[in-house]
Amino acid sequence: MLAINRKDAGTPAAAGAPVTLTIDGADVTVPAGTSIMRAAAAAGGAIPKLCATDTLNAFGSCRVCLVEVEGQKGFPASCTTLVAPGMKVRTQSDKLSQLRKGVVELYVSDHPLNCHGCPADSHCELQSVAADLGVTTSPYDCKGANHSAARRDGSNPYFEFDPTLCIACSRCVRACDEVQGTFALTIEGRGFDSRVVASQDESFLDSECVSCGACVESCPTAALSEKPLAILGRPERAVTTTCAYCGVGCSFEAEVRGEQVVRMVPNRDGQANRGHACVKGRFAYGYATHADRITTPMIRSRITDPWQPVSWDEAFKHAAAEFRRIQATCGQQSVGGITSSRCTNEETFLVQKLVRAALGTNNVDTCARVCHSPTGYGLKHTLGESAGTQTFDSVQKSDVIFVIGANPTDGHPVFASRMKRRLREGAKLIVADPRAIDLVRSPHVEADYHLQLRPGTNVALINSIAHVVVTEGLVDEAYVAERCEPAPFQRWREFVAQPKHSPEAMAAVTGVPAEQVRGAARLYAKGGNAAIYYGLGVTEHSQGSTMVLGIANLAMATGNLGREGVGVNPLRGQNNVQGACDMGSFPHELSGYRHVSEAATRELFGGLWGVTIDPEPGLRIPNMFEAALDGSFKGLYVQGEDVAQSDPNTQHVTAALSALECLVVQDLFLNETAKYAHVFFPGSSFLEKDGTFTNAERRISRVRKVMQPLAGLADWEATVGFAKALGYTMDYSHPSQIMDEIAHLTPTFTGVSYDKLERLGSIQWPCNDAAPEGTPTMHVGQFVRGKGRFYVTEYVATQERVNARFPLILTTGRVLTQYNVGAQTRRTANSQWYEEDVLEIHPQDAEDRGIATGEWVGVTSRAGETVLRAHVTERVQPGVVYTTFHFPDSGANVITTDNSDWATNCPEYKVTAVQAVKVQRPSEWQRRFHKRNDEQLALLPETTDSRAQR
Ligand code: SF4
Ligand code: SF4
Ligand code: SF4
Ligand code: FES
């Protein structure tokens, strides 16, 4: 069913040389490779169609789109017939009308036009084609064989399949194959018996379907339709906004009725997603109006006291008085703030501004600390800019795709679909991951190399790949000579050439057979355009920054930077990780990654803000916790981040939070951190505010308000209110003014404005005088730092060693249907697919311990103990176990340790030595957690919606 405001040109755009033809007497010029149908649409005409849509290759099955072409016999289908120079086409004639009418009457015979009450009424393509052709009933009149008794499938929580409305056009099947790449659907049978079947004739819920919704969107009738459409009715308006989940940053049309979202339709003009979406962005938005939302500000004196609902003003005054009291007694540096990668750029900028300007300290950090801070360090040092180098479109020009420590089908699903499309076209794939992630083998995609390394040995692996490149003469000498500093390159070359780095020598460390490493290295270096995509499996290690340096070294050495199809691309986990880093959230950097020790930078910011910026970097998150425990840090403002669940060594974190005298939490829900808070500012969801997010491509996209903030204030307004109560005025009436300030202060943003975003749709920074419309590909011609710089990357084994007591390595990750700490997705039907964190364990390790799938396993590390249900699988290698951290009571971070990256303190989530044993009951920590959770929920006021979460 078509989205509102949506025009469909029938077939995809082509990119050939211009061709001129005549359609209905008028000259039309279109690129070679264009269909007659699309050319007619470009000329302003419309040929009826049913099986064609412009997101899918033409199929030519319905025969509604017939045309006449001078000099050709018969009536070719306009969707499958390409234009030719001088071609003369007629799209309208009595004969064509008669033929089309005959076809539509046949369809209508099995799909009567009883449109009243149908969710697609007035947006159905069959209904509109029939109306255009004057078909109101069928001469066959549904008297013959029909499908009216076919059974509906309502198993999927978000959409329904009603086969009685299916016209067997195959658009859904092709959408699943071509756009999503899951191949979950087929048309079974022939002729009248044709029917859409999911997997092996299973329900949608039980099938391989990953609920991306591409089939639903492509369906011309209501055979596949979103469930809310039937309940809420047709949308009245559409607002273009950006997904608030992962770092792909998909653009959506939020279709709204009144103040309610009826459905989210991926924006076909969206430059990050090109009209595709995943189950989270398209369907899992219900958390925004979930009954658990807290919409009243609250305060309390002690964390064991009941919450008191108060006005916003009272909450601001209380928080400000507490922070000033603490600073007066314990010093200016005894307070700080944490920004969120889930909030907008403008909100993040304001929180760090509040900390630096209103509180007078650089004690501000961001949750990006715990995911991609090594990316900032590694890419800044080698290339000169703390960001990925490409657009997502760039992958279409890659010949070799090297995925390291990332699981795109789960973490970045829409980009994974783009990647899989390119792989189906013939690009080669190398995967370096301890687990057999889906990308290693999925329908029509198979990795050429799966380097299944031991967790914690990334640097050893990258050095051995580099060793092959250097010793087998695979270096792009001309590129390096022209673009990189010679002396550091020489040092690096001599370093990696040492025999100790050879794949043969390193195999004992990494566990990867040398021949595989050699093959992968040769393919990466000489296979054409080679692009690296990496994730938290690279950064969340004690050598996270070293590994990012190593990746950049490899890309420079092989000349794989500075053009389309290549590059070094961090896949950012949350929606605004890039933005949170860009906006000056780190304690040592102001926006645009400028160090607080630079006098000119401090003067620029301090001058505009009317304050003196401290030249000393402030505390990082782990240092804040340490300082809280030693009594020197007592006040913390946390916006949109749940450190009590997401940060490692939970017991250490909660001890630190308990030691604070004033913890202010701003969030949608009473999250785990808020259970230690003294002040609660109700947060606003992405549907309730204006702003921007910056995705993994450095793409700045607008977030637009769809409904009024449920708590009365958007997050940025709450920060402004808090600052005012602290005696510091922030004078903004709209987030566009905050962006203007960011642009004024940040060299890479000087050309960014809401007006320009309106005009261009989105902008990839740097956007300034040198690049007024943004920078799709970085480092073209030369690196941002001038010459690229190589770094020696010595492998140092993590301190986290396995031994007889802790013989297994635990590594962590995420699943498609849940997101981060799960605060949003757990409050949606996504939990039907994944309702608890489980422990993946290899059959051999499970057998040694007498553990079967579904049984409770006690997992103990040097930091703590928790209990998870086992899932015995060969996805993990022997000696390695794996879990996710989407559910607070699973306690995954009770067992992760304080080990962290040497340069940035990014926690080493990916390597924890553990023991796993069969147990019968939850851990001591889990029993305490549940007790405390019940106590905290009981302290919520009766008058707020929040009581609903009990
Ligand atoms: S929702 Fe997506 S994965 Fe599922 S059948 Fe439709 S297109 Fe395929
Ligand atoms: S379910 Fe919809 S898209 Fe799929 S074949 Fe039927 S009518 Fe076409
Ligand atoms: S891929 Fe990421 S940004 Fe896109 S819809 Fe899914 S969660 Fe949202
Ligand atoms: S639209 Fe051309 S054959 Fe169906």
Short mmCIF file of N, CA, C and O and ligand atoms in Angstrom, two decimals, residues 37 48-52 59-65 77-80, ligand 4:
data_model
loop_
_atom_site.label_atom_id
_atom_site.label_comp_id
_atom_site.label_asym_id
_atom_site.label_seq_id
_atom_site.Cartn_x
_atom_site.Cartn_y
_atom_site.Cartn_z
N MET A 37 7.88 2.51 -18.98
CA MET A 37 7.00 2.93 -17.88
C MET A 37 7.59 4.13 -17.13
O MET A 37 6.91 5.11 -16.87
N PRO A 48 -0.92 2.32 -16.21
CA PRO A 48 -1.36 1.48 -15.09
C PRO A 48 -0.38 0.32 -14.85
O PRO A 48 0.25 -0.17 -15.78
N LYS A 49 -0.27 -0.07 -13.60
CA LYS A 49 0.69 -1.13 -13.26
C LYS A 49 0.21 -1.82 -12.00
O LYS A 49 -0.49 -1.21 -11.18
N LEU A 50 0.60 -3.05 -11.83
CA LEU A 50 0.32 -3.76 -10.59
C LEU A 50 1.55 -4.49 -10.05
O LEU A 50 1.84 -4.43 -8.87
N CYS A 51 2.29 -5.14 -10.94
CA CYS A 51 3.43 -5.91 -10.41
C CYS A 51 4.71 -5.09 -10.38
O CYS A 51 5.73 -5.58 -9.89
N ALA A 52 4.67 -3.86 -10.88
CA ALA A 52 5.89 -3.04 -10.91
C ALA A 52 5.89 -2.01 -9.79
O ALA A 52 4.83 -1.48 -9.43
N PHE A 59 9.32 -7.13 -13.49
CA PHE A 59 9.06 -8.56 -13.44
C PHE A 59 8.16 -8.99 -14.61
O PHE A 59 8.28 -10.07 -15.16
N GLY A 60 7.21 -8.09 -14.95
CA GLY A 60 6.40 -8.32 -16.15
C GLY A 60 5.39 -9.42 -16.02
O GLY A 60 5.20 -10.21 -16.94
N SER A 61 4.70 -9.51 -14.88
CA SER A 61 3.77 -10.62 -14.73
C SER A 61 2.31 -10.23 -14.85
O SER A 61 1.48 -11.04 -15.24
N CYS A 62 1.95 -8.99 -14.55
CA CYS A 62 0.51 -8.70 -14.46
C CYS A 62 -0.12 -8.33 -15.79
O CYS A 62 -1.32 -8.49 -15.97
N ARG A 63 0.64 -7.79 -16.71
CA ARG A 63 0.19 -7.43 -18.06
C ARG A 63 -0.83 -6.29 -18.05
O ARG A 63 -1.65 -6.20 -18.94
N VAL A 64 -0.79 -5.47 -17.05
CA VAL A 64 -1.69 -4.30 -17.03
C VAL A 64 -1.04 -3.12 -17.73
O VAL A 64 -1.71 -2.20 -18.18
N CYS A 65 0.27 -3.16 -17.87
CA CYS A 65 1.01 -1.98 -18.31
C CYS A 65 1.31 -2.00 -19.80
O CYS A 65 2.25 -1.34 -20.25
N ALA A 77 4.97 -5.13 -22.56
CA ALA A 77 4.80 -4.60 -21.20
C ALA A 77 5.76 -3.41 -21.03
O ALA A 77 6.96 -3.53 -21.31
N SER A 78 5.25 -2.29 -20.60
CA SER A 78 6.08 -1.08 -20.53
C SER A 78 7.10 -1.16 -19.39
O SER A 78 8.09 -0.44 -19.38
N CYS A 79 6.84 -2.03 -18.40
CA CYS A 79 7.79 -2.11 -17.28
C CYS A 79 9.05 -2.88 -17.65
O CYS A 79 10.12 -2.61 -17.11
N THR A 80 8.93 -3.83 -18.57
CA THR A 80 10.10 -4.65 -18.92
C THR A 80 10.71 -4.24 -20.26
O THR A 80 11.74 -4.78 -20.65
S1 FES B 4 3.31 -3.64 -14.24
FE1 FES B 4 4.20 -4.31 -16.08
S2 FES B 4 3.65 -6.37 -16.22
FE2 FES B 4 2.90 -5.74 -14.26
#
